Short mmCIF file of C-alpha atoms in Angstrom, two decimals:
data_model
loop_
_atom_site.label_atom_id
_atom_site.label_comp_id
_atom_site.label_asym_id
_atom_site.label_seq_id
_atom_site.Cartn_x
_atom_site.Cartn_y
_atom_site.Cartn_z
CA UNK A 1 -47.20 52.30 -55.88
CA UNK A 2 -44.53 51.64 -58.56
CA UNK A 3 -45.38 52.24 -62.20
CA UNK A 4 -45.35 48.67 -63.45
CA UNK A 5 -47.26 46.30 -65.67
CA UNK A 6 -48.00 43.10 -63.72
CA UNK A 7 -49.99 40.11 -64.93
CA UNK A 8 -52.66 39.59 -62.20
CA UNK A 9 -53.30 36.02 -63.36
CA UNK A 10 -49.77 35.01 -62.39
CA UNK A 11 -48.33 37.83 -60.29
CA UNK A 12 -45.48 38.20 -62.79
CA UNK A 13 -44.12 41.72 -63.33
CA UNK A 14 -44.00 42.26 -67.07
CA UNK A 15 -42.32 45.67 -67.24
CA UNK A 16 -41.47 48.58 -64.98
CA UNK A 17 -41.33 52.26 -65.92
CA UNK A 18 -39.53 55.33 -64.64
CA UNK A 19 -41.66 58.26 -63.54
CA UNK A 20 -41.26 61.60 -65.27
CA UNK A 21 -38.86 64.03 -63.66
CA UNK A 22 -40.13 67.40 -62.52
CA UNK A 23 -38.57 69.05 -65.57
CA UNK A 24 -40.13 66.51 -67.95
CA UNK A 25 -43.53 66.99 -66.35
CA UNK A 26 -43.27 70.75 -66.70
CA UNK A 27 -42.32 70.38 -70.35
CA UNK A 28 -45.39 68.24 -71.04
CA UNK A 29 -47.73 70.71 -69.39
CA UNK A 30 -46.14 73.47 -71.44
CA UNK A 31 -46.54 71.45 -74.62
CA UNK A 32 -50.23 70.85 -73.85
CA UNK A 33 -50.78 74.57 -73.26
CA UNK A 34 -49.05 75.49 -76.50
CA UNK A 35 -50.98 72.84 -78.42
CA UNK A 36 -54.25 74.23 -77.08
CA UNK A 37 -53.59 77.61 -78.66
CA UNK A 38 -53.69 75.96 -82.09
CA UNK A 39 -56.12 73.11 -81.45
CA UNK A 40 -58.88 75.40 -80.18
CA UNK A 41 -58.85 77.19 -83.56
CA UNK A 42 -58.99 74.02 -85.64
CA UNK A 43 -62.27 73.12 -87.34
CA UNK A 44 -64.66 70.42 -86.25
CA UNK A 45 -64.02 68.83 -89.62
CA UNK A 46 -60.29 68.47 -89.11
CA UNK A 47 -60.76 67.13 -85.58
CA UNK A 48 -63.34 64.63 -86.87
CA UNK A 49 -60.92 63.28 -89.47
CA UNK A 50 -58.42 62.43 -86.72
CA UNK A 51 -61.10 61.05 -84.40
CA UNK A 52 -62.46 58.75 -87.10
CA UNK A 53 -58.93 57.60 -87.86
CA UNK A 54 -58.49 56.77 -84.16
CA UNK A 55 -61.59 54.59 -84.41
CA UNK A 56 -60.14 52.82 -87.45
CA UNK A 57 -56.89 52.08 -85.59
CA UNK A 58 -58.76 50.75 -82.58
CA UNK A 59 -60.83 48.34 -84.68
CA UNK A 60 -57.94 47.22 -86.89
CA UNK A 61 -55.74 46.41 -83.89
CA UNK A 62 -58.36 45.41 -81.34
CA UNK A 63 -56.79 42.00 -80.66
CA UNK A 64 -53.41 43.55 -79.83
CA UNK A 65 -54.92 46.18 -77.57
CA UNK A 66 -57.27 43.63 -76.00
CA UNK A 67 -54.36 41.37 -75.10
CA UNK A 68 -52.55 44.36 -73.60
CA UNK A 69 -55.56 45.14 -71.40
CA UNK A 70 -55.98 41.53 -70.24
CA UNK A 71 -52.32 41.09 -69.38
CA UNK A 72 -52.28 44.33 -67.36
CA UNK A 73 -55.53 44.10 -65.39
CA UNK A 74 -56.96 40.62 -65.87
CA UNK A 75 -60.33 40.96 -67.58
CA UNK A 76 -61.37 38.11 -69.93
CA UNK A 77 -59.92 38.57 -73.39
CA UNK A 78 -63.30 38.73 -75.11
CA UNK A 79 -64.39 41.56 -72.83
CA UNK A 80 -61.10 43.37 -73.41
CA UNK A 81 -61.54 43.28 -77.18
CA UNK A 82 -65.14 44.45 -76.78
CA UNK A 83 -63.87 47.37 -74.67
CA UNK A 84 -61.60 48.48 -77.51
CA UNK A 85 -64.47 48.26 -79.98
CA UNK A 86 -66.64 50.36 -77.68
CA UNK A 87 -63.96 53.07 -77.68
CA UNK A 88 -64.20 53.20 -81.47
CA UNK A 89 -67.96 53.74 -81.22
CA UNK A 90 -67.43 56.73 -78.92
CA UNK A 91 -64.85 58.21 -81.29
CA UNK A 92 -67.26 57.93 -84.22
CA UNK A 93 -70.18 59.29 -82.21
CA UNK A 94 -68.40 62.49 -81.20
CA UNK A 95 -66.75 62.93 -84.59
CA UNK A 96 -70.25 63.06 -86.05
CA UNK A 97 -72.22 64.81 -83.30
CA UNK A 98 -69.81 67.39 -81.84
CA UNK A 99 -70.59 70.14 -84.39
CA UNK A 100 -74.28 69.87 -83.57
CA UNK A 101 -73.87 69.48 -79.79
CA UNK A 102 -71.59 72.52 -79.58
CA UNK A 103 -73.26 74.72 -82.19
CA UNK A 104 -73.94 78.27 -81.06
CA UNK A 105 -77.59 79.26 -80.99
CA UNK A 106 -79.52 82.50 -80.94
CA UNK A 107 -81.71 83.72 -78.09
CA UNK A 108 -84.10 86.64 -78.38
CA UNK A 109 -83.59 89.41 -75.83
CA UNK A 110 -85.64 92.52 -75.04
CA UNK A 111 -83.29 94.99 -76.70
CA UNK A 112 -80.87 93.07 -78.85
CA UNK A 113 -79.72 89.77 -80.26
CA UNK A 114 -78.47 87.14 -77.82
CA UNK A 115 -76.57 83.94 -78.40
CA UNK A 116 -74.84 81.15 -76.53
CA UNK A 117 -71.43 79.90 -77.66
CA UNK A 118 -69.61 76.78 -76.49
CA UNK A 119 -65.84 77.27 -76.45
CA UNK A 120 -63.07 74.98 -75.15
CA UNK A 121 -61.63 75.58 -71.70
CA UNK A 122 -57.99 74.60 -72.18
CA UNK A 123 -55.79 71.85 -70.82
CA UNK A 124 -57.80 69.18 -68.98
CA UNK A 125 -56.11 66.80 -66.55
CA UNK A 126 -57.71 63.34 -66.64
CA UNK A 127 -57.04 60.97 -63.73
CA UNK A 128 -58.26 57.56 -64.82
CA UNK A 129 -58.60 54.08 -63.24
CA UNK A 130 -57.33 50.67 -64.25
CA UNK A 131 -60.61 48.73 -64.49
CA UNK A 132 -61.53 49.88 -68.00
CA UNK A 133 -58.10 51.16 -69.04
CA UNK A 134 -59.10 52.13 -72.60
CA UNK A 135 -62.81 52.94 -72.29
CA UNK A 136 -62.52 55.24 -69.27
CA UNK A 137 -59.97 57.32 -71.17
CA UNK A 138 -61.69 57.44 -74.55
CA UNK A 139 -65.07 58.33 -73.09
CA UNK A 140 -63.36 61.46 -71.74
CA UNK A 141 -60.92 62.09 -74.57
CA UNK A 142 -63.29 61.81 -77.54
CA UNK A 143 -65.63 64.62 -76.42
CA UNK A 144 -62.86 66.72 -74.83
CA UNK A 145 -60.65 66.74 -77.92
CA UNK A 146 -63.58 67.25 -80.29
CA UNK A 147 -64.58 70.27 -78.17
CA UNK A 148 -61.13 71.77 -78.80
CA UNK A 149 -59.46 71.06 -75.46
CA UNK A 150 -56.12 69.37 -74.98
CA UNK A 151 -55.60 66.61 -72.44
CA UNK A 152 -53.06 65.22 -70.00
CA UNK A 153 -53.66 61.66 -68.80
CA UNK A 154 -52.54 60.48 -65.38
CA UNK A 155 -53.52 56.82 -65.63
CA UNK A 156 -53.44 54.25 -62.85
CA UNK A 157 -49.90 53.07 -62.15
CA UNK A 158 -50.69 49.41 -62.92
CA UNK A 159 -51.73 50.03 -66.56
CA UNK A 160 -48.83 52.02 -68.04
CA UNK A 161 -48.78 50.06 -71.31
CA UNK A 162 -52.41 50.91 -71.95
CA UNK A 163 -51.79 54.55 -71.09
CA UNK A 164 -48.92 54.89 -73.54
CA UNK A 165 -50.79 52.98 -76.24
CA UNK A 166 -53.67 55.49 -76.12
CA UNK A 167 -51.29 58.41 -76.66
CA UNK A 168 -49.75 56.51 -79.57
CA UNK A 169 -53.18 55.85 -81.13
CA UNK A 170 -54.20 59.51 -81.04
CA UNK A 171 -50.86 60.65 -82.48
CA UNK A 172 -51.12 58.10 -85.29
CA UNK A 173 -54.66 59.28 -85.91
CA UNK A 174 -53.41 62.76 -86.76
CA UNK A 175 -53.82 64.82 -83.60
CA UNK A 176 -50.90 67.21 -83.22
CA UNK A 177 -48.20 66.58 -80.66
CA UNK A 178 -49.24 67.91 -77.28
CA UNK A 179 -52.98 67.56 -77.87
CA UNK A 180 -53.06 64.33 -75.84
CA UNK A 181 -50.19 63.20 -73.62
CA UNK A 182 -49.72 60.46 -71.04
CA UNK A 183 -47.98 61.36 -67.78
CA UNK A 184 -46.16 58.48 -66.11
CA UNK A 185 -46.27 59.86 -62.58
CA UNK A 186 -47.39 58.86 -59.12
CA UNK A 187 -50.47 60.16 -57.32
CA UNK A 188 -48.33 62.44 -55.17
CA UNK A 189 -47.76 64.70 -58.19
CA UNK A 190 -51.45 65.33 -58.89
CA UNK A 191 -52.04 68.22 -56.48
CA UNK A 192 -49.15 70.25 -57.87
CA UNK A 193 -50.39 69.72 -61.44
CA UNK A 194 -53.86 70.94 -60.47
CA UNK A 195 -52.27 74.05 -58.96
CA UNK A 196 -50.50 74.84 -62.23
CA UNK A 197 -52.25 77.85 -63.84
CA UNK A 198 -51.97 76.19 -67.26
CA UNK A 199 -54.42 73.48 -66.17
CA UNK A 200 -58.01 74.57 -66.79
CA UNK A 201 -60.01 71.63 -65.41
CA UNK A 202 -59.80 68.15 -63.93
CA UNK A 203 -61.77 64.94 -64.41
CA UNK A 204 -61.37 61.87 -62.24
CA UNK A 205 -62.83 58.40 -62.26
CA UNK A 206 -61.83 56.54 -59.13
CA UNK A 207 -62.43 55.96 -55.47
CA UNK A 208 -64.36 58.20 -53.11
CA UNK A 209 -61.13 59.06 -51.29
CA UNK A 210 -59.37 60.04 -54.51
CA UNK A 211 -62.37 62.14 -55.48
CA UNK A 212 -62.32 64.04 -52.21
CA UNK A 213 -58.59 64.77 -52.58
CA UNK A 214 -58.88 65.94 -56.17
CA UNK A 215 -62.04 67.93 -55.45
CA UNK A 216 -60.32 69.69 -52.56
CA UNK A 217 -57.24 70.56 -54.62
CA UNK A 218 -59.33 71.76 -57.54
CA UNK A 219 -61.62 73.77 -55.28
CA UNK A 220 -58.70 75.61 -53.73
CA UNK A 221 -57.61 76.60 -57.23
CA UNK A 222 -61.11 77.24 -58.63
CA UNK A 223 -60.76 74.58 -61.31
CA UNK A 224 -63.79 72.91 -62.89
CA UNK A 225 -64.09 69.21 -61.97
CA UNK A 226 -66.06 66.15 -62.95
CA UNK A 227 -65.87 63.30 -60.42
CA UNK A 228 -67.14 59.81 -61.23
CA UNK A 229 -66.60 57.81 -58.06
CA UNK A 230 -67.69 54.52 -56.52
CA UNK A 231 -71.04 52.81 -56.56
CA UNK A 232 -73.04 50.17 -54.75
CA UNK A 233 -75.76 49.76 -57.33
CA UNK A 234 -79.07 48.10 -56.40
CA UNK A 235 -80.66 45.47 -58.65
CA UNK A 236 -84.34 45.22 -57.72
CA UNK A 237 -86.63 42.40 -58.88
CA UNK A 238 -90.41 42.60 -58.44
CA UNK A 239 -92.98 39.78 -58.92
CA UNK A 240 -94.09 41.01 -62.35
CA UNK A 241 -90.58 40.70 -63.79
CA UNK A 242 -89.33 37.99 -66.11
CA UNK A 243 -87.46 36.19 -63.34
CA UNK A 244 -85.31 33.92 -65.48
CA UNK A 245 -84.13 36.84 -67.63
CA UNK A 246 -83.58 39.00 -64.56
CA UNK A 247 -81.45 36.33 -62.88
CA UNK A 248 -79.39 35.71 -66.00
CA UNK A 249 -78.78 39.43 -66.45
CA UNK A 250 -77.98 39.76 -62.74
CA UNK A 251 -75.03 37.40 -63.06
CA UNK A 252 -73.60 39.42 -65.92
CA UNK A 253 -74.29 42.68 -64.10
CA UNK A 254 -72.41 41.50 -61.00
CA UNK A 255 -69.53 39.55 -62.57
CA UNK A 256 -68.73 41.84 -65.51
CA UNK A 257 -65.07 42.87 -65.53
CA UNK A 258 -64.41 40.30 -62.79
CA UNK A 259 -66.82 42.23 -60.58
CA UNK A 260 -64.65 45.36 -60.76
CA UNK A 261 -66.97 47.98 -62.16
CA UNK A 262 -68.38 51.07 -60.47
CA UNK A 263 -71.75 50.40 -62.15
CA UNK A 264 -71.80 46.67 -61.49
CA UNK A 265 -74.93 45.51 -59.68
CA UNK A 266 -73.76 44.81 -56.15
CA UNK A 267 -76.89 44.67 -53.97
CA UNK A 268 -79.69 42.38 -55.17
CA UNK A 269 -83.04 43.32 -53.63
CA UNK A 270 -85.62 40.64 -54.40
CA UNK A 271 -89.34 40.61 -53.60
CA UNK A 272 -90.24 37.71 -51.32
CA UNK A 273 -92.78 36.31 -53.80
CA UNK A 274 -90.00 35.55 -56.31
CA UNK A 275 -87.00 35.35 -53.97
CA UNK A 276 -86.57 31.57 -54.07
CA UNK A 277 -87.10 31.36 -57.83
CA UNK A 278 -84.62 34.14 -58.49
CA UNK A 279 -81.98 32.61 -56.21
CA UNK A 280 -82.35 29.21 -57.86
CA UNK A 281 -81.60 30.62 -61.32
CA UNK A 282 -78.97 33.05 -60.03
CA UNK A 283 -77.00 30.46 -58.05
CA UNK A 284 -77.04 27.97 -60.91
CA UNK A 285 -75.58 30.57 -63.27
CA UNK A 286 -72.93 31.71 -60.76
CA UNK A 287 -71.83 28.11 -60.15
CA UNK A 288 -71.51 27.59 -63.91
CA UNK A 289 -69.00 30.45 -64.33
CA UNK A 290 -65.61 29.24 -65.46
CA UNK A 291 -62.78 30.85 -63.49
CA UNK A 292 -59.21 30.86 -64.77
CA UNK A 293 -56.68 32.32 -67.20
CA UNK A 294 -58.36 35.38 -68.74
CA UNK A 295 -56.47 34.84 -71.99
CA UNK A 296 -58.57 31.69 -72.49
CA UNK A 297 -61.69 32.72 -74.47
CA UNK A 298 -63.81 30.19 -72.58
CA UNK A 299 -63.08 31.77 -69.17
CA UNK A 300 -65.82 34.03 -67.77
CA UNK A 301 -64.08 35.25 -64.61
CA UNK A 302 -60.44 36.21 -64.27
CA UNK A 303 -58.38 37.54 -61.37
CA UNK A 304 -58.75 40.80 -59.53
CA UNK A 305 -56.34 43.47 -60.66
CA UNK A 306 -54.00 43.46 -57.66
CA UNK A 307 -53.31 41.45 -54.54
CA UNK A 308 -54.38 44.39 -52.36
CA UNK A 309 -57.78 44.60 -54.05
CA UNK A 310 -58.29 40.84 -53.64
CA UNK A 311 -57.28 40.92 -49.98
CA UNK A 312 -59.52 43.91 -49.18
CA UNK A 313 -62.49 42.13 -50.75
CA UNK A 314 -61.77 38.97 -48.76
CA UNK A 315 -61.63 41.01 -45.54
CA UNK A 316 -65.00 42.64 -46.34
CA UNK A 317 -66.61 39.24 -46.88
CA UNK A 318 -65.12 37.82 -43.69
CA UNK A 319 -66.35 40.76 -41.60
CA UNK A 320 -69.82 40.55 -43.16
CA UNK A 321 -70.01 36.85 -42.31
CA UNK A 322 -68.74 37.48 -38.77
CA UNK A 323 -71.60 39.95 -38.30
CA UNK A 324 -74.21 37.34 -39.20
CA UNK A 325 -74.49 36.99 -42.99
CA UNK A 326 -74.47 33.56 -44.64
CA UNK A 327 -72.62 32.41 -47.72
CA UNK A 328 -74.49 30.33 -50.28
CA UNK A 329 -71.52 29.89 -52.58
CA UNK A 330 -67.84 30.84 -52.70
CA UNK A 331 -66.38 33.16 -50.12
CA UNK A 332 -62.74 32.10 -50.30
CA UNK A 333 -59.41 32.87 -51.93
CA UNK A 334 -58.50 29.86 -54.09
CA UNK A 335 -55.20 28.09 -53.52
CA UNK A 336 -53.65 29.05 -56.85
CA UNK A 337 -51.28 31.63 -58.34
CA UNK A 338 -52.62 35.05 -59.21
CA UNK A 339 -55.11 37.38 -57.54
CA UNK A 340 -58.26 35.27 -57.85
CA UNK A 341 -61.34 35.30 -55.63
CA UNK A 342 -64.20 32.84 -55.85
CA UNK A 343 -67.53 34.07 -57.24
CA UNK A 344 -69.57 34.53 -54.08
CA UNK A 345 -73.21 34.89 -53.06
CA UNK A 346 -74.13 36.26 -49.61
CA UNK A 347 -77.58 36.40 -47.97
CA UNK A 348 -79.03 37.62 -44.65
CA UNK A 349 -76.94 40.79 -44.86
CA UNK A 350 -76.76 42.62 -41.50
CA UNK A 351 -77.24 46.39 -41.44
CA UNK A 352 -73.96 48.34 -41.23
CA UNK A 353 -71.91 45.35 -42.39
CA UNK A 354 -69.41 45.92 -45.23
CA UNK A 355 -71.78 44.30 -47.73
CA UNK A 356 -74.50 46.72 -46.61
CA UNK A 357 -72.65 50.03 -46.57
CA UNK A 358 -69.38 49.64 -48.51
CA UNK A 359 -68.59 49.11 -52.17
CA UNK A 360 -67.58 45.47 -52.78
CA UNK A 361 -65.21 45.68 -55.74
CA UNK A 362 -65.08 42.10 -56.92
CA UNK A 363 -67.24 39.06 -57.73
CA UNK A 364 -69.40 39.15 -54.58
CA UNK A 365 -73.21 39.42 -54.77
CA UNK A 366 -75.20 40.43 -51.69
CA UNK A 367 -78.90 39.47 -51.66
CA UNK A 368 -81.83 40.94 -49.68
CA UNK A 369 -85.44 39.74 -49.36
CA UNK A 370 -88.12 42.47 -49.30
CA UNK A 371 -91.92 42.46 -49.02
CA UNK A 372 -92.97 45.53 -51.01
CA UNK A 373 -91.74 48.33 -53.24
CA UNK A 374 -91.33 50.76 -50.34
CA UNK A 375 -88.92 48.41 -48.59
CA UNK A 376 -87.05 47.82 -51.85
CA UNK A 377 -86.55 51.53 -52.45
CA UNK A 378 -85.56 52.13 -48.83
CA UNK A 379 -82.77 49.53 -49.04
CA UNK A 380 -81.72 50.79 -52.46
CA UNK A 381 -81.24 54.27 -51.00
CA UNK A 382 -79.63 53.05 -47.77
CA UNK A 383 -76.15 53.81 -48.98
CA UNK A 384 -73.98 56.87 -49.36
CA UNK A 385 -73.54 56.00 -53.05
CA UNK A 386 -75.89 56.94 -55.89
CA UNK A 387 -74.44 55.94 -59.23
CA UNK A 388 -76.80 53.57 -61.06
CA UNK A 389 -79.74 51.27 -60.39
CA UNK A 390 -81.42 48.42 -62.23
CA UNK A 391 -85.11 47.73 -61.55
CA UNK A 392 -87.12 44.84 -62.95
CA UNK A 393 -90.90 45.14 -63.23
CA UNK A 394 -93.52 45.01 -65.97
CA UNK A 395 -95.82 47.34 -64.03
CA UNK A 396 -95.69 50.93 -65.37
CA UNK A 397 -96.59 52.40 -61.97
CA UNK A 398 -93.73 50.53 -60.29
CA UNK A 399 -91.32 51.58 -63.04
CA UNK A 400 -92.19 55.24 -62.50
CA UNK A 401 -91.75 54.85 -58.73
CA UNK A 402 -88.25 53.51 -59.24
CA UNK A 403 -87.36 56.28 -61.66
CA UNK A 404 -88.74 58.94 -59.31
CA UNK A 405 -87.57 57.68 -55.93
CA UNK A 406 -84.25 55.86 -56.33
CA UNK A 407 -81.41 58.23 -55.48
CA UNK A 408 -79.02 57.66 -58.36
CA UNK A 409 -77.72 59.30 -61.49
CA UNK A 410 -79.02 56.49 -63.70
CA UNK A 411 -81.94 54.06 -63.54
CA UNK A 412 -82.25 51.21 -66.04
CA UNK A 413 -85.61 49.44 -66.26
CA UNK A 414 -85.50 45.72 -67.10
CA UNK A 415 -81.85 46.04 -68.14
CA UNK A 416 -78.44 46.19 -66.50
CA UNK A 417 -76.73 49.53 -66.06
CA UNK A 418 -74.20 50.24 -68.79
CA UNK A 419 -72.47 53.27 -70.27
CA UNK A 420 -73.34 54.40 -73.79
CA UNK A 421 -71.93 57.27 -75.81
CA UNK A 422 -75.40 58.77 -76.28
CA UNK A 423 -76.46 58.83 -72.60
CA UNK A 424 -75.08 61.11 -69.86
CA UNK A 425 -73.16 59.04 -67.28
CA UNK A 426 -72.60 59.95 -63.64
CA UNK A 427 -73.96 59.84 -60.12
CA UNK A 428 -75.11 61.72 -57.04
CA UNK A 429 -74.21 61.62 -53.34
CA UNK A 430 -70.80 59.99 -52.74
CA UNK A 431 -70.73 58.72 -56.33
CA UNK A 432 -69.61 62.15 -57.46
CA UNK A 433 -70.92 64.93 -59.66
CA UNK A 434 -70.85 66.06 -63.25
CA UNK A 435 -71.49 63.90 -66.28
CA UNK A 436 -69.56 62.15 -68.97
CA UNK A 437 -70.89 61.17 -72.41
CA UNK A 438 -73.99 62.29 -74.26
CA UNK A 439 -74.80 65.92 -74.98
CA UNK A 440 -74.23 66.88 -71.34
CA UNK A 441 -70.80 65.24 -71.18
CA UNK A 442 -69.27 67.18 -74.06
CA UNK A 443 -70.42 70.45 -72.46
CA UNK A 444 -68.72 69.80 -69.10
CA UNK A 445 -65.39 71.15 -70.33
CA UNK A 446 -66.45 74.13 -72.37
CA UNK A 447 -66.97 77.79 -71.57
CA UNK A 448 -70.71 78.37 -72.05
CA UNK A 449 -70.39 81.96 -73.21
CA UNK A 450 -73.36 84.29 -73.38
CA UNK A 451 -73.16 86.91 -76.14
CA UNK A 452 -75.39 89.92 -76.74
CA UNK A 453 -75.32 92.33 -79.63
CA UNK A 454 -77.14 95.62 -79.35
CA UNK A 455 -79.71 96.34 -82.02
CA UNK A 456 -77.96 97.54 -85.15
CA UNK A 457 -74.63 95.82 -84.40
CA UNK A 458 -73.05 93.85 -87.23
CA UNK A 459 -72.90 90.07 -86.84
CA UNK A 460 -69.68 88.12 -87.29
CA UNK A 461 -69.89 84.41 -87.99
CA UNK A 462 -68.26 82.05 -85.51
CA UNK A 463 -65.47 79.82 -86.84
CA UNK A 464 -66.74 77.17 -84.45
#
């Protein structure tokens, strides 16, 4: 895949970029390693000054960065600006909380004084996707840099402008050269970078296939990894729920980011007692979505990011329909420029069809009718993925059942799944392992070092 910025609303190539040469790539890894030697010894206070400045830049120039995001990957301009603002929140959160989250603490032992220290690992390679081109990077970078690591970003090849802008922001914010660098390279270079002894760890957000490849390469080289992969999140509605609110939220949860989100609700599992009512509200809201130029603030649904993504989604829908599903709305590629796909609602989903077992990465909602909570949970877990889940019920016993029995890294009750700086984010099963964000996320890329001093030893204060 060439490194190019292409407007998915029109198919127009905006700019192409040359990949780094082998020598240039080696130089950048070396610079990151050298920068780590100094950055790891810097104070939390000095790192926080730069991180807060990054937040200020993001907010001050959110319209420019939002337009950049929309032109590269097609999300509605309002959502793109909101994404930039969310990055600023993460920067501020970790600037404030990192000293507390990574503070060493004492532990009593039988014959001495114990302690646990949290120290940075080194150079972390981040392999990031195009669907949230700023947020996916900052939710890694803010905690990683505040922890004292340095970072190399291999971003998706269709969002090079966003990738370079993030490096520029962090340099302008005051981080030293080499602390955060963007690598304009293809995926074929990733394995050799992971093998480099100067790389300490790897984080990837992407497809299941990409996760398996990166996990294999990292495993061979004994490198720490965090993998945030695909999802096919269930959205369960029980009779005690507020049906109108659930249906309204369901549309947002499915169509957010043009349906291209790993934590988007994709499988709607509705109790038979409220099935018809839910579908009535849901269909009305889907039909009301305005599709078009994502630079128009009134547009709710823009194009998919690439022609290949659009065509793969269309093929999944066609195969699902061929196997016996029915379409209530949409289901076609519109006759217009750009990589658009109609907002679509499918029902009567056959087992083992693409809508049942695969991730549908676009504006397609698949709906099931169930008769009890056991059936709802069984369908929710009938997938190899386990990222997030949304469950709607006002019954405390049902809520606890969902929390206990749904196989996922996150369960949101009476709300759509979303990432927040304060909450650990990640999945189980084929959705990956490890966590981003929250207190757990900042500790993924640190050396959790146990220390013991024998009785009578002098104590030296930690600079961290």
